[in-house]
Short mmCIF file of C-alpha atoms and ligand atoms in Angstrom, two decimals:
data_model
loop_
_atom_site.label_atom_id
_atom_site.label_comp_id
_atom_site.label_asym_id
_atom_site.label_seq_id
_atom_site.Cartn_x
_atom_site.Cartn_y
_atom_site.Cartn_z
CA UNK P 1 23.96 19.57 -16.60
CA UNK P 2 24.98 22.56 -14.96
CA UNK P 3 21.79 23.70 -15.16
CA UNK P 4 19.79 20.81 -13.15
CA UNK P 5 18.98 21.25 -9.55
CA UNK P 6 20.20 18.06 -7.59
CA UNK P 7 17.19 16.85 -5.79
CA UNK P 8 17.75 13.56 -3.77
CA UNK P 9 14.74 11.23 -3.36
CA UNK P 10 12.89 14.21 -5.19
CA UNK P 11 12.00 16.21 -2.18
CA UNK P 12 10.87 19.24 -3.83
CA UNK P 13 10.56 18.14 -7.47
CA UNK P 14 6.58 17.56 -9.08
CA UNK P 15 7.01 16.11 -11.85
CA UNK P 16 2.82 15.82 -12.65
CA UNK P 17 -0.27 17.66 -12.26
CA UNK P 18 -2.75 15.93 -10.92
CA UNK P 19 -6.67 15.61 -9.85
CA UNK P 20 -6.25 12.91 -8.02
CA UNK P 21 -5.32 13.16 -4.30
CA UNK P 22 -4.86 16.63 -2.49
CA UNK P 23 -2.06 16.51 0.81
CA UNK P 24 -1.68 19.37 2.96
CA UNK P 25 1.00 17.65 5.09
CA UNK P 26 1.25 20.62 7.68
CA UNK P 27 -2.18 20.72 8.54
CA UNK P 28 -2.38 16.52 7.86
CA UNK P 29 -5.41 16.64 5.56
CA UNK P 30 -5.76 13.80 2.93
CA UNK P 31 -8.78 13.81 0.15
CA UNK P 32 -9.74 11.91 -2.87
CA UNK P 33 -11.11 13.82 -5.59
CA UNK P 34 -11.91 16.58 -2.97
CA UNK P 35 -13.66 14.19 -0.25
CA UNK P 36 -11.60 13.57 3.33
CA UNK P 37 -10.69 10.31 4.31
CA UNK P 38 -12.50 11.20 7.17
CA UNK P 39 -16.18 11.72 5.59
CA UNK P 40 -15.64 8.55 2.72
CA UNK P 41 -13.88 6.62 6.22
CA UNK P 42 -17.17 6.76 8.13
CA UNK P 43 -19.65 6.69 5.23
CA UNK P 44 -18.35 4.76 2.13
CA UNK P 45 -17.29 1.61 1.38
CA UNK P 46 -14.12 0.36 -0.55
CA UNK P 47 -15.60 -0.19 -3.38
CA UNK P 48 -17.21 3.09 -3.89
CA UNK P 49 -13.89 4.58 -3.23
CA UNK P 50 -12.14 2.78 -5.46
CA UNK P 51 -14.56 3.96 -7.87
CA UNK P 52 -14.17 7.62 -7.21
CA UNK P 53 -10.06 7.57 -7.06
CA UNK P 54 -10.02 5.83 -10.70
CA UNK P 55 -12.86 7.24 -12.12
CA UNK P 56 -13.09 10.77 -10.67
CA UNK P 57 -16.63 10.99 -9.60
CA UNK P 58 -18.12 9.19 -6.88
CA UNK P 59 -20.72 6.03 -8.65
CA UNK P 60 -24.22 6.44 -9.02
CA UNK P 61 -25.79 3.46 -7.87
CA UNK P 62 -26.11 1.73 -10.83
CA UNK P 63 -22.66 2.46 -11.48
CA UNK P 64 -21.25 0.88 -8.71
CA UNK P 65 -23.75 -1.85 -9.21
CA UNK P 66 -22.13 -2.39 -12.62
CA UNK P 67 -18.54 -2.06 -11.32
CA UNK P 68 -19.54 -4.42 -8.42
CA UNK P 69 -20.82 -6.91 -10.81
CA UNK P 70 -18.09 -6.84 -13.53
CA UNK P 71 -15.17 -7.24 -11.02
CA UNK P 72 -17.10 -10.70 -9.71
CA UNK P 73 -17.00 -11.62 -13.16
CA UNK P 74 -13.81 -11.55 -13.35
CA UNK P 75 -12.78 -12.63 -10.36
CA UNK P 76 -11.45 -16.18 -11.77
CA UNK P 77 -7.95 -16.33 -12.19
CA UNK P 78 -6.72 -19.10 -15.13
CA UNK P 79 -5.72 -22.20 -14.07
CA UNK P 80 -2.70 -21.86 -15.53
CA UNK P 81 -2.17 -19.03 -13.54
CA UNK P 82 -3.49 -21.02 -10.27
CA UNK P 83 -0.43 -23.71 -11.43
CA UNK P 84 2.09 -21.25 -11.86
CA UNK P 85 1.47 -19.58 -8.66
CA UNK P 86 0.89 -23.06 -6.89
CA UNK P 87 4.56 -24.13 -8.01
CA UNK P 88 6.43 -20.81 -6.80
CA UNK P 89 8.39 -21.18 -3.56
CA UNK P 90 5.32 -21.74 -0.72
CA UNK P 91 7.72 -20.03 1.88
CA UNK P 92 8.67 -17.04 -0.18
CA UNK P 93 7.99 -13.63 0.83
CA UNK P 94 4.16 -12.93 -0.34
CA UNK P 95 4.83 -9.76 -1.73
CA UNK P 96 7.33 -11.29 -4.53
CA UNK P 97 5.04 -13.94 -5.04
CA UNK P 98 1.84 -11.03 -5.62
CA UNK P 99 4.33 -9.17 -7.99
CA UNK P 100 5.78 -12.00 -9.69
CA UNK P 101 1.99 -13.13 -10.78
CA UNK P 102 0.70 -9.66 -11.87
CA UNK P 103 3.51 -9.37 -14.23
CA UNK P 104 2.22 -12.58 -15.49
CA UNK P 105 -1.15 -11.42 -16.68
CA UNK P 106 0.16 -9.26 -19.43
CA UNK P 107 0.94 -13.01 -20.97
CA UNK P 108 -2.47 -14.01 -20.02
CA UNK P 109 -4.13 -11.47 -21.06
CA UNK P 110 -2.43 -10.20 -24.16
CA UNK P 111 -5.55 -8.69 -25.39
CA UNK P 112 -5.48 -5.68 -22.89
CA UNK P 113 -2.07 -4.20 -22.72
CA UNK P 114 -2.12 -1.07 -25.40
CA UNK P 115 -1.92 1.55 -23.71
CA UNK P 116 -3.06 3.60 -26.79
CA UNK P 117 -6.73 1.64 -26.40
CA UNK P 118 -9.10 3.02 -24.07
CA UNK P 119 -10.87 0.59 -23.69
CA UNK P 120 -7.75 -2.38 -23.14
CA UNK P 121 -6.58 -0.05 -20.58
CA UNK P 122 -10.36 -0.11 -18.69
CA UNK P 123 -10.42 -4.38 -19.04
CA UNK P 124 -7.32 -4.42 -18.02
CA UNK P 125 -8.52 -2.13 -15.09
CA UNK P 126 -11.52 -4.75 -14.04
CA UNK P 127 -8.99 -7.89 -14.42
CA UNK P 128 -6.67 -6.01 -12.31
CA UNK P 129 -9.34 -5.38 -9.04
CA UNK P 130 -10.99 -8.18 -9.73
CA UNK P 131 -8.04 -10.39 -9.25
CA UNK P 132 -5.65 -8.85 -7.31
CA UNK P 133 -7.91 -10.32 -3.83
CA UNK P 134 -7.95 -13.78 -6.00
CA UNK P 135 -4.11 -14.25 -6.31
CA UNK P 136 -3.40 -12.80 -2.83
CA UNK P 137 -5.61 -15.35 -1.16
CA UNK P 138 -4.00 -18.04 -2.72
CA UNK P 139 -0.93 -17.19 -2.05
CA UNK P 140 -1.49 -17.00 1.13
CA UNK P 141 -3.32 -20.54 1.41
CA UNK P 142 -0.21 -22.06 -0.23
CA UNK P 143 2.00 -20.59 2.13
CA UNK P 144 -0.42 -22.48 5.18
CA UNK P 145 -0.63 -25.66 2.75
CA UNK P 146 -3.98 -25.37 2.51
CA UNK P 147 -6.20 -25.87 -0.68
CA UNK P 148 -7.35 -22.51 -2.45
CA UNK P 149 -11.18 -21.42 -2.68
CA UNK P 150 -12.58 -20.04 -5.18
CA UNK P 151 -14.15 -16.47 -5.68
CA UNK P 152 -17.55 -16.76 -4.47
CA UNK P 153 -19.95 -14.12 -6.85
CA UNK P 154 -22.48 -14.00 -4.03
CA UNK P 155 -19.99 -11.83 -1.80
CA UNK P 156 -18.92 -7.89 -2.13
CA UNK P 157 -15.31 -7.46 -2.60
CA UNK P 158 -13.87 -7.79 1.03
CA UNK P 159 -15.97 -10.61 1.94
CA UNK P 160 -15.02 -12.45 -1.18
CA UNK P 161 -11.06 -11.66 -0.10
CA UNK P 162 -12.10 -12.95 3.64
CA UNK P 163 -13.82 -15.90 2.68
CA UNK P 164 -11.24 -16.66 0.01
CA UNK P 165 -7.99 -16.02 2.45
CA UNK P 166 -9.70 -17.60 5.55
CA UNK P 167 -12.89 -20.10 4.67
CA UNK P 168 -16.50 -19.84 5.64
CA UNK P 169 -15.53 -19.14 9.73
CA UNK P 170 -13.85 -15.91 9.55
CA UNK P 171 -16.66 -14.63 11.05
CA UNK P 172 -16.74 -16.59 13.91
CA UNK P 173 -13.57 -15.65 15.04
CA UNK P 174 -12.84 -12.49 17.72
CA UNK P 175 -13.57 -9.64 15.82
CA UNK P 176 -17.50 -11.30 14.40
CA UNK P 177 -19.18 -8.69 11.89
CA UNK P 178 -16.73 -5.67 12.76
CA UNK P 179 -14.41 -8.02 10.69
CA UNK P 180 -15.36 -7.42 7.55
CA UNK P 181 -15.90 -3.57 8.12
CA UNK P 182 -12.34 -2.84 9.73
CA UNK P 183 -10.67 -4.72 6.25
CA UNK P 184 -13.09 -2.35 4.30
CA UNK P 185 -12.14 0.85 6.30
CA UNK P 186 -8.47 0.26 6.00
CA UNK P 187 -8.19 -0.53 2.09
CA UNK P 188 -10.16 2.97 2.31
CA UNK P 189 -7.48 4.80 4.02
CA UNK P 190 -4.49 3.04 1.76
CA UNK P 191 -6.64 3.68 -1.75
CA UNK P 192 -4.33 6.51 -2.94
CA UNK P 193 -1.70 8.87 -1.36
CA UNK P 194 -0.30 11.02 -4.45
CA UNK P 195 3.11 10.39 -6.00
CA UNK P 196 4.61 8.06 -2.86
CA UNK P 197 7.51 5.71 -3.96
CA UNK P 198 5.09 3.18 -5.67
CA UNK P 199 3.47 5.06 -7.31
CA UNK P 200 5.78 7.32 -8.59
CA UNK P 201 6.94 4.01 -10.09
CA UNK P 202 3.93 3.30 -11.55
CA UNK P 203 3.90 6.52 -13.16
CA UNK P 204 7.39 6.14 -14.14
CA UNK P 205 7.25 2.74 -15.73
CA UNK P 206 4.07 3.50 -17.44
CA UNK P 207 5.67 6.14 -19.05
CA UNK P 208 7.88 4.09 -21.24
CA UNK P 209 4.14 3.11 -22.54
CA UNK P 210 4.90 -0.08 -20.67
CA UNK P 211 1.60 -1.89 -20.04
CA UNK P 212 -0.45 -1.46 -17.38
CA UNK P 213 -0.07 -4.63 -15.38
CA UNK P 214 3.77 -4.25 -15.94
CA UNK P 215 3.38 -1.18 -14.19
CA UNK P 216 1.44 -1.87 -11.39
CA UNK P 217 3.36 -5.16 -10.38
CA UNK P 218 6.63 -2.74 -10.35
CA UNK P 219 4.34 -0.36 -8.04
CA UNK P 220 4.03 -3.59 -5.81
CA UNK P 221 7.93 -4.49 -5.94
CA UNK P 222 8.64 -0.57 -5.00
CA UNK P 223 5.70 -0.70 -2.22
CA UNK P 224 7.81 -3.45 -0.67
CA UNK P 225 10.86 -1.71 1.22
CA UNK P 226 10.66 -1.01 4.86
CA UNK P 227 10.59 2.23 4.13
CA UNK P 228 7.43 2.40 2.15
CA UNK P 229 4.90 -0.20 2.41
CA UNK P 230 6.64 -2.95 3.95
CA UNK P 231 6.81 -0.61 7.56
CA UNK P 232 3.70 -2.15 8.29
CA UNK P 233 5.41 -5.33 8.68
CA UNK P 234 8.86 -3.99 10.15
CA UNK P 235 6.48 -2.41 12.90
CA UNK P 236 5.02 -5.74 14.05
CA UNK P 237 8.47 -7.15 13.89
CA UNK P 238 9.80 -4.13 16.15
CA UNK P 239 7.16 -4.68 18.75
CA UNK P 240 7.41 -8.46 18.81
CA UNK P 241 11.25 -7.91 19.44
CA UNK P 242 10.92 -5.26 22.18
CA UNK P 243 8.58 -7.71 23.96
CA UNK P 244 10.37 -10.92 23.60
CA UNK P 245 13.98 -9.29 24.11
CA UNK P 246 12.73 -7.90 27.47
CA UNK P 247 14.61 -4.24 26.11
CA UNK P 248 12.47 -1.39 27.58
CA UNK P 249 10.84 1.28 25.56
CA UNK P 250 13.53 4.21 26.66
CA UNK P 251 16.15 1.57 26.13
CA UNK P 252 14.89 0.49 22.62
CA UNK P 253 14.31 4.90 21.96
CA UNK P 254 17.93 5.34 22.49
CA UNK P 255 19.38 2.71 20.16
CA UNK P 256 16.98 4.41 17.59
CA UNK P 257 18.43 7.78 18.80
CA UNK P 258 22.16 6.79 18.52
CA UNK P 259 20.81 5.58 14.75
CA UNK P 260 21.24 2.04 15.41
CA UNK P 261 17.72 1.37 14.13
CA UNK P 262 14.92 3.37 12.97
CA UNK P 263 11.41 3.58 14.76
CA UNK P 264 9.78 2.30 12.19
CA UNK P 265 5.68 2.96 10.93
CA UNK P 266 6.82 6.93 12.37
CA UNK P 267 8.09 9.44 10.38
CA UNK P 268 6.86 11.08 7.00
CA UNK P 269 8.25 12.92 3.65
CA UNK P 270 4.86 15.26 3.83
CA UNK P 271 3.30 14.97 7.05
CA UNK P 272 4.71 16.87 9.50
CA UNK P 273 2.11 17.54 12.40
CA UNK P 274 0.06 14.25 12.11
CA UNK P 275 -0.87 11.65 9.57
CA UNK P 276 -4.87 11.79 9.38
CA UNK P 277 -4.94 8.26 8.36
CA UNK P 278 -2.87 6.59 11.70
CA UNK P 279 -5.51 8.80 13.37
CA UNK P 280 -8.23 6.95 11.73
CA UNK P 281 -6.92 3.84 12.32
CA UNK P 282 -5.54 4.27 16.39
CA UNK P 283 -9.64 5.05 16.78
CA UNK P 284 -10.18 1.44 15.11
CA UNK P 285 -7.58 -0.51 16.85
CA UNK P 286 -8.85 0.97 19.85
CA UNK P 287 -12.07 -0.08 19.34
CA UNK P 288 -10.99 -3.46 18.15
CA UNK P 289 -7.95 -4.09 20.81
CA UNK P 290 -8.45 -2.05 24.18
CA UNK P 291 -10.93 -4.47 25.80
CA UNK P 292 -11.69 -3.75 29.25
CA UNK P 293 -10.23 -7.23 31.08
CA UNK P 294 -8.13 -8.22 28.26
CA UNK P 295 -6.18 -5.41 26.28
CA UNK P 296 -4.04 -6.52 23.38
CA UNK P 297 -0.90 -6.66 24.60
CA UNK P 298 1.11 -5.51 21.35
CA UNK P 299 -1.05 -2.72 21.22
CA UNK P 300 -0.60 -1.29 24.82
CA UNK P 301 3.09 -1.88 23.72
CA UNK P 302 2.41 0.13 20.62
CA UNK P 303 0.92 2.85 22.53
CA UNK P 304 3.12 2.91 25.42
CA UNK P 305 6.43 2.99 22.13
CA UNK P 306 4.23 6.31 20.64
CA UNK P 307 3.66 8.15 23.80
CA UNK P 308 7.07 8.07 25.08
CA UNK P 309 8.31 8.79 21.63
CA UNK P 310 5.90 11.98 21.48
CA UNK P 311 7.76 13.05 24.52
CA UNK P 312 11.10 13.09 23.10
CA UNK P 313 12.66 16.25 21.58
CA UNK P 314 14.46 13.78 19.13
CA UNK P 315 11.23 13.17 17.43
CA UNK P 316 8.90 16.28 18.07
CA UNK P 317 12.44 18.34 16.84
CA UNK P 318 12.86 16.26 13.48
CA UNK P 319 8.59 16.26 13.54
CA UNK P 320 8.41 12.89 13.12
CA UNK P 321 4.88 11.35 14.53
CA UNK P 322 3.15 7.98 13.73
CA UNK P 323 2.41 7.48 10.36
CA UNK P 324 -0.22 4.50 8.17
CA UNK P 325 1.91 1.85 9.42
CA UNK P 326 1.93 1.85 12.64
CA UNK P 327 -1.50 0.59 14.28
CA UNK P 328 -2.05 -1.57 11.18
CA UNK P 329 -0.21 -4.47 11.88
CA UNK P 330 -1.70 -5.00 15.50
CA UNK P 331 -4.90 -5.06 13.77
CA UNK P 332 -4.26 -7.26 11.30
CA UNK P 333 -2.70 -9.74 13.22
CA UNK P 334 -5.86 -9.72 15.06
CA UNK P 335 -7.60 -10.65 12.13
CA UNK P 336 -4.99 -13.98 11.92
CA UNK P 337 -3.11 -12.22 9.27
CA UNK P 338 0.66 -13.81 9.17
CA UNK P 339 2.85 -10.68 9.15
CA UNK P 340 4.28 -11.07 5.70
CA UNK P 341 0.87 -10.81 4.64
CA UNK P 342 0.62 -7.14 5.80
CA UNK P 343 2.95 -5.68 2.58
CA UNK P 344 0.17 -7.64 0.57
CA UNK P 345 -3.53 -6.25 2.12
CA UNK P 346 -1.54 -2.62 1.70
CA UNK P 347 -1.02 -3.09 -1.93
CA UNK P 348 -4.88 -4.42 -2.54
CA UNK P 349 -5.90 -1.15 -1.21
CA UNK P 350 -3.33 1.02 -2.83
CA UNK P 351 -4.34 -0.57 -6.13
CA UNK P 352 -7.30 1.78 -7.27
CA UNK P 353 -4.59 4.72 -6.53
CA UNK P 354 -2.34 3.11 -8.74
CA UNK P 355 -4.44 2.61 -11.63
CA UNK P 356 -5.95 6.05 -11.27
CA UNK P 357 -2.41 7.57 -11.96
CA UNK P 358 -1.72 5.36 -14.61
CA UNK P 359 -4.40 6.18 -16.35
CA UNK P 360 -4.60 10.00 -15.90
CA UNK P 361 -0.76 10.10 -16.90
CA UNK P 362 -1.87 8.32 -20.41
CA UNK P 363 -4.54 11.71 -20.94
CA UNK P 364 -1.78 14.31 -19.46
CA UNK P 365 -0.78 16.86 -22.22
CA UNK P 366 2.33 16.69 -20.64
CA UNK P 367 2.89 13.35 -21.09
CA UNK P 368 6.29 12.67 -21.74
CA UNK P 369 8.68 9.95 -20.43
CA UNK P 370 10.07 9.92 -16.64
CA UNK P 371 13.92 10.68 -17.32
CA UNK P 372 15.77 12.33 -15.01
CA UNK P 373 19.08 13.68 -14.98
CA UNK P 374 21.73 13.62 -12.76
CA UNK P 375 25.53 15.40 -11.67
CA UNK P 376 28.02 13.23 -12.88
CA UNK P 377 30.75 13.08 -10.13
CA UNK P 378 32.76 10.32 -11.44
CA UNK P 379 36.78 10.49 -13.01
CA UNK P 380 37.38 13.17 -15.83
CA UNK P 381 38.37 11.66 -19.17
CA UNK P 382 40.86 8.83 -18.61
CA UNK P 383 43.27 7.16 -21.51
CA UNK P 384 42.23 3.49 -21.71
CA UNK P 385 45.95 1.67 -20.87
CA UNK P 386 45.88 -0.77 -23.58
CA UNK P 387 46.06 2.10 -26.26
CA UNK P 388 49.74 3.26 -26.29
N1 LIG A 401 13.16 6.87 13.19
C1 LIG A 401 14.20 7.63 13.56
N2 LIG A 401 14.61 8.74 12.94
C2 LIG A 401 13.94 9.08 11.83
C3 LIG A 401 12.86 8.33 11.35
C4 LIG A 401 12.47 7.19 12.07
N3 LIG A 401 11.44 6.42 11.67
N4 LIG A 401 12.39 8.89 10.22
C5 LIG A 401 13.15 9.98 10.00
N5 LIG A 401 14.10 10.10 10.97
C6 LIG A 401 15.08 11.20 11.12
C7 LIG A 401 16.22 11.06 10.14
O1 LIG A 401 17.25 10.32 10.69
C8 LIG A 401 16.57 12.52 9.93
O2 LIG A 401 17.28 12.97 11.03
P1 LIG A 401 18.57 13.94 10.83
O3 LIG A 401 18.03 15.17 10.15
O4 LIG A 401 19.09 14.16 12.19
O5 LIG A 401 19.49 13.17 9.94
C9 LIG A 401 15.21 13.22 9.94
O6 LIG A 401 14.39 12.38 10.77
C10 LIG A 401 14.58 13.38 8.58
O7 LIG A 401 14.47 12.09 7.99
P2 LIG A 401 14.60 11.75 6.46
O8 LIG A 401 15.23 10.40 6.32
O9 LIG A 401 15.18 12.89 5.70
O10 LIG A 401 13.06 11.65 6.07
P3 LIG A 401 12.50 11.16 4.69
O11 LIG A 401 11.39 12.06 4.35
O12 LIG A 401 13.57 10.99 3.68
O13 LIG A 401 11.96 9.68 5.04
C11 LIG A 401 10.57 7.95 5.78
C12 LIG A 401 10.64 9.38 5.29
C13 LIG A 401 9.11 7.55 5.92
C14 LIG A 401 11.25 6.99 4.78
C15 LIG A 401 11.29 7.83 7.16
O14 LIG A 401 10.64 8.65 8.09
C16 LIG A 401 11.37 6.41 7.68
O15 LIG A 401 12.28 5.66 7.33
N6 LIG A 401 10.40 5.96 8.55
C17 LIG A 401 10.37 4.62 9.03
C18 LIG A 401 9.75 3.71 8.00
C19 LIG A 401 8.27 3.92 7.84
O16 LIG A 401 7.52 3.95 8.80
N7 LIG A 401 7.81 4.05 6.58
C20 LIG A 401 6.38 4.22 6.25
C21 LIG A 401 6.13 5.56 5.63
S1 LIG A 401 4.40 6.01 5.62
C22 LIG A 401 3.48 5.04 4.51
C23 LIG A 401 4.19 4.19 3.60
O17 LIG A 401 4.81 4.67 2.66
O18 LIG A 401 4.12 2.98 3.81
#
């Protein structure tokens, strides 16, 4: 072991090739298969994306009519499943709930979890999308005690989750039509962001030749931390408690200073200059929240928390900016999403990403299984006492 180079939290370690998603963290650009989040953010749709991070190529419209189609088909979850998720604590965290229930369709669905068969792996792909929106929505109406509704087939993907999560009158609400579109833009930017802790733990369970759905709910366990997909939550919670505490902003930036707390949705392994996707998604919570009479007030807090951050050698010194998280949560709770929801609409758009790598890792030459090693810094050989 001598000869292994001690890399914590795998900094400078690739351990794959991939096609998947290019990051140039210094100059914060982020593409799928070669397109920017910027072009697919302002001319594609979720769906279509999801297609080109799994699949490679971006759908021909038949093809996306034909992916559209089979993931309303299989929208249904069993009722089994529907009992099973009905009975699981109605207060527990969502995101235990999500990952609890996608272990559980490798029972259900027995008949597509060899990885060796193609085409297991690509059903299991459809029940995967297709469902994922299903189980989150009812989880979610349990936790409100409210009855679940079905999958609608009429509906495209993110309507279907909308209508399913909040009824027919989610439209009606604040945000009207731009509803709809500002779900679809950020399960756009979240669709895949290269070997990030979940899905380096997608990669690395599926290399045991663990099934897929085995995979992917550990991907949803690991996108769960504070750290990594649950920020998005942690920010909201950070911004509710600087308002209702009454600390100020230079107040609250000095107990993060003295390392008391972190500032959380800021701060990136890669990025270092910007993250193009909290770009993307300041312009929409702009466009949602900064009304002229009435701003949102956790978003003027959010903005006022950045700004005075930027100006702060602490930060611009250790380069750490706004990253994914950050202007999320304000938008979602907009939209009437609880916060422990937030961890949940992250992993429905991160779930084409982890699929994709999955599935590329089972065609990799290199294909081998994720085992580390480490430097053993524990006691030299001891004599057991009992042996005299
Ligand atoms: N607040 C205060 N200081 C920070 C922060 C932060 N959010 N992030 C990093 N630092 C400091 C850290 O203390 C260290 O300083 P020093 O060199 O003086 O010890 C320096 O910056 C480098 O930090 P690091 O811990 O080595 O950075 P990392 O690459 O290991 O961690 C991170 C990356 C995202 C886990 C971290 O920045 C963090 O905890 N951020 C807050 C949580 C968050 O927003 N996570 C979401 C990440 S983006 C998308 C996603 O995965 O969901």
């Amino acid at each position: 072991t001598g000869m292994t180079t001690l890399d914590p939290g795998f900094g400078n370690t690739a351990s794959c090739s991939s096609k998947i998603t290019y990051i140039d963290g210094a100059a914060g650009i982020l593409r799928y298969r070669g397109y920017s989040i910027e072009d697919l953010a302002v001319g594609s749709t979720f769906l279509e994306v999801a297609y080109l991070v799994i699949y490679g190529e971006l759908p021909e419209p038949g093809q996306l009519k034909e992916f559209s189609e089979k993931l309303r088909e299989n929208a249904d979850i069993p009722a089994e499943m529907g009992a099973f998720l009905d009975a699981m604590p109605r207060n527990g965290h969502p995101m235990a709930l999500l990952a609890s229930a996608v272990n559980t369709l490798a029972a259900y669905y027995e008949d597509s979890v060899d990885p060796s068969d193609e085409a297991q792996v690509e059903l299991a792909t459809i029940r995967l999308m297709a469902k994922l929106p299903t189980i989150a929505a009812r989880i979610y109406r349990n936790s409100i005690g409210e009855q679940p509704i079905a999958p609608d087939d009429s509906l495209g993907y993110v309507e279907n989750f909308i209508r399913m999560t909040f009824g027919d009158n989610a439209a009606d609400g604040e945000l009207g039509d731009l509803f709809g579109k500002a779900v679809d833009l950020l399960l756009i930017l979240h669709a895949d962001h290269e070997l990030n802790c979940s899905t380096a733990t997608v990669r690395t369970v599926g290399s045991s030749q663990a099934d897929i759905y085995a995979s992917v709910a550990a991907g949803i366990n690991a996108l769960s931390g504070p750290s990594h997909g649950g920020a998005n939550q942690a920010v909201l919670e950070m911004l509710d408690e600087i308002r209702d505490s009454g600390v100020g902003i230079e107040e609250f930036l000095e107990r993060v200073k003295a390392r008391e707390v972190r500032l959380m949705g800021f701060g990136h392994r890669v990025y270092k200059n910007f993250d193009p996707r909290s770009k993307e998604i300041k312009g929409l919570a702009s466009q949602i929240l900064d009304r002229d009479e009435n701003p949102d007030e956790l978003f003027t807090l959010a903005l006022k928390l950045e700004a005075a951050a930027l100006a702060d050698s602490y930060f611009t010194e250790r380069k750490l900016y706004p990253n994914v998280d950050f202007y999320t949560g304000v938008i979602y709770r907009t939209m009437g999403f609880p916060t422990n929801m937030f961890t949940v609409l992250f992993a429905i758009g991160r779930l084409p990403g982890w699929v994709a790598h999955y599935r590329e890792q089972l065609h990799d030459p290199a294909f081998r299984i994720a085992r580390p090693r480490q430097h053993y810094i524990g006691s030299e050989e001891r004599r057991y006492p009992g042996l005299s």
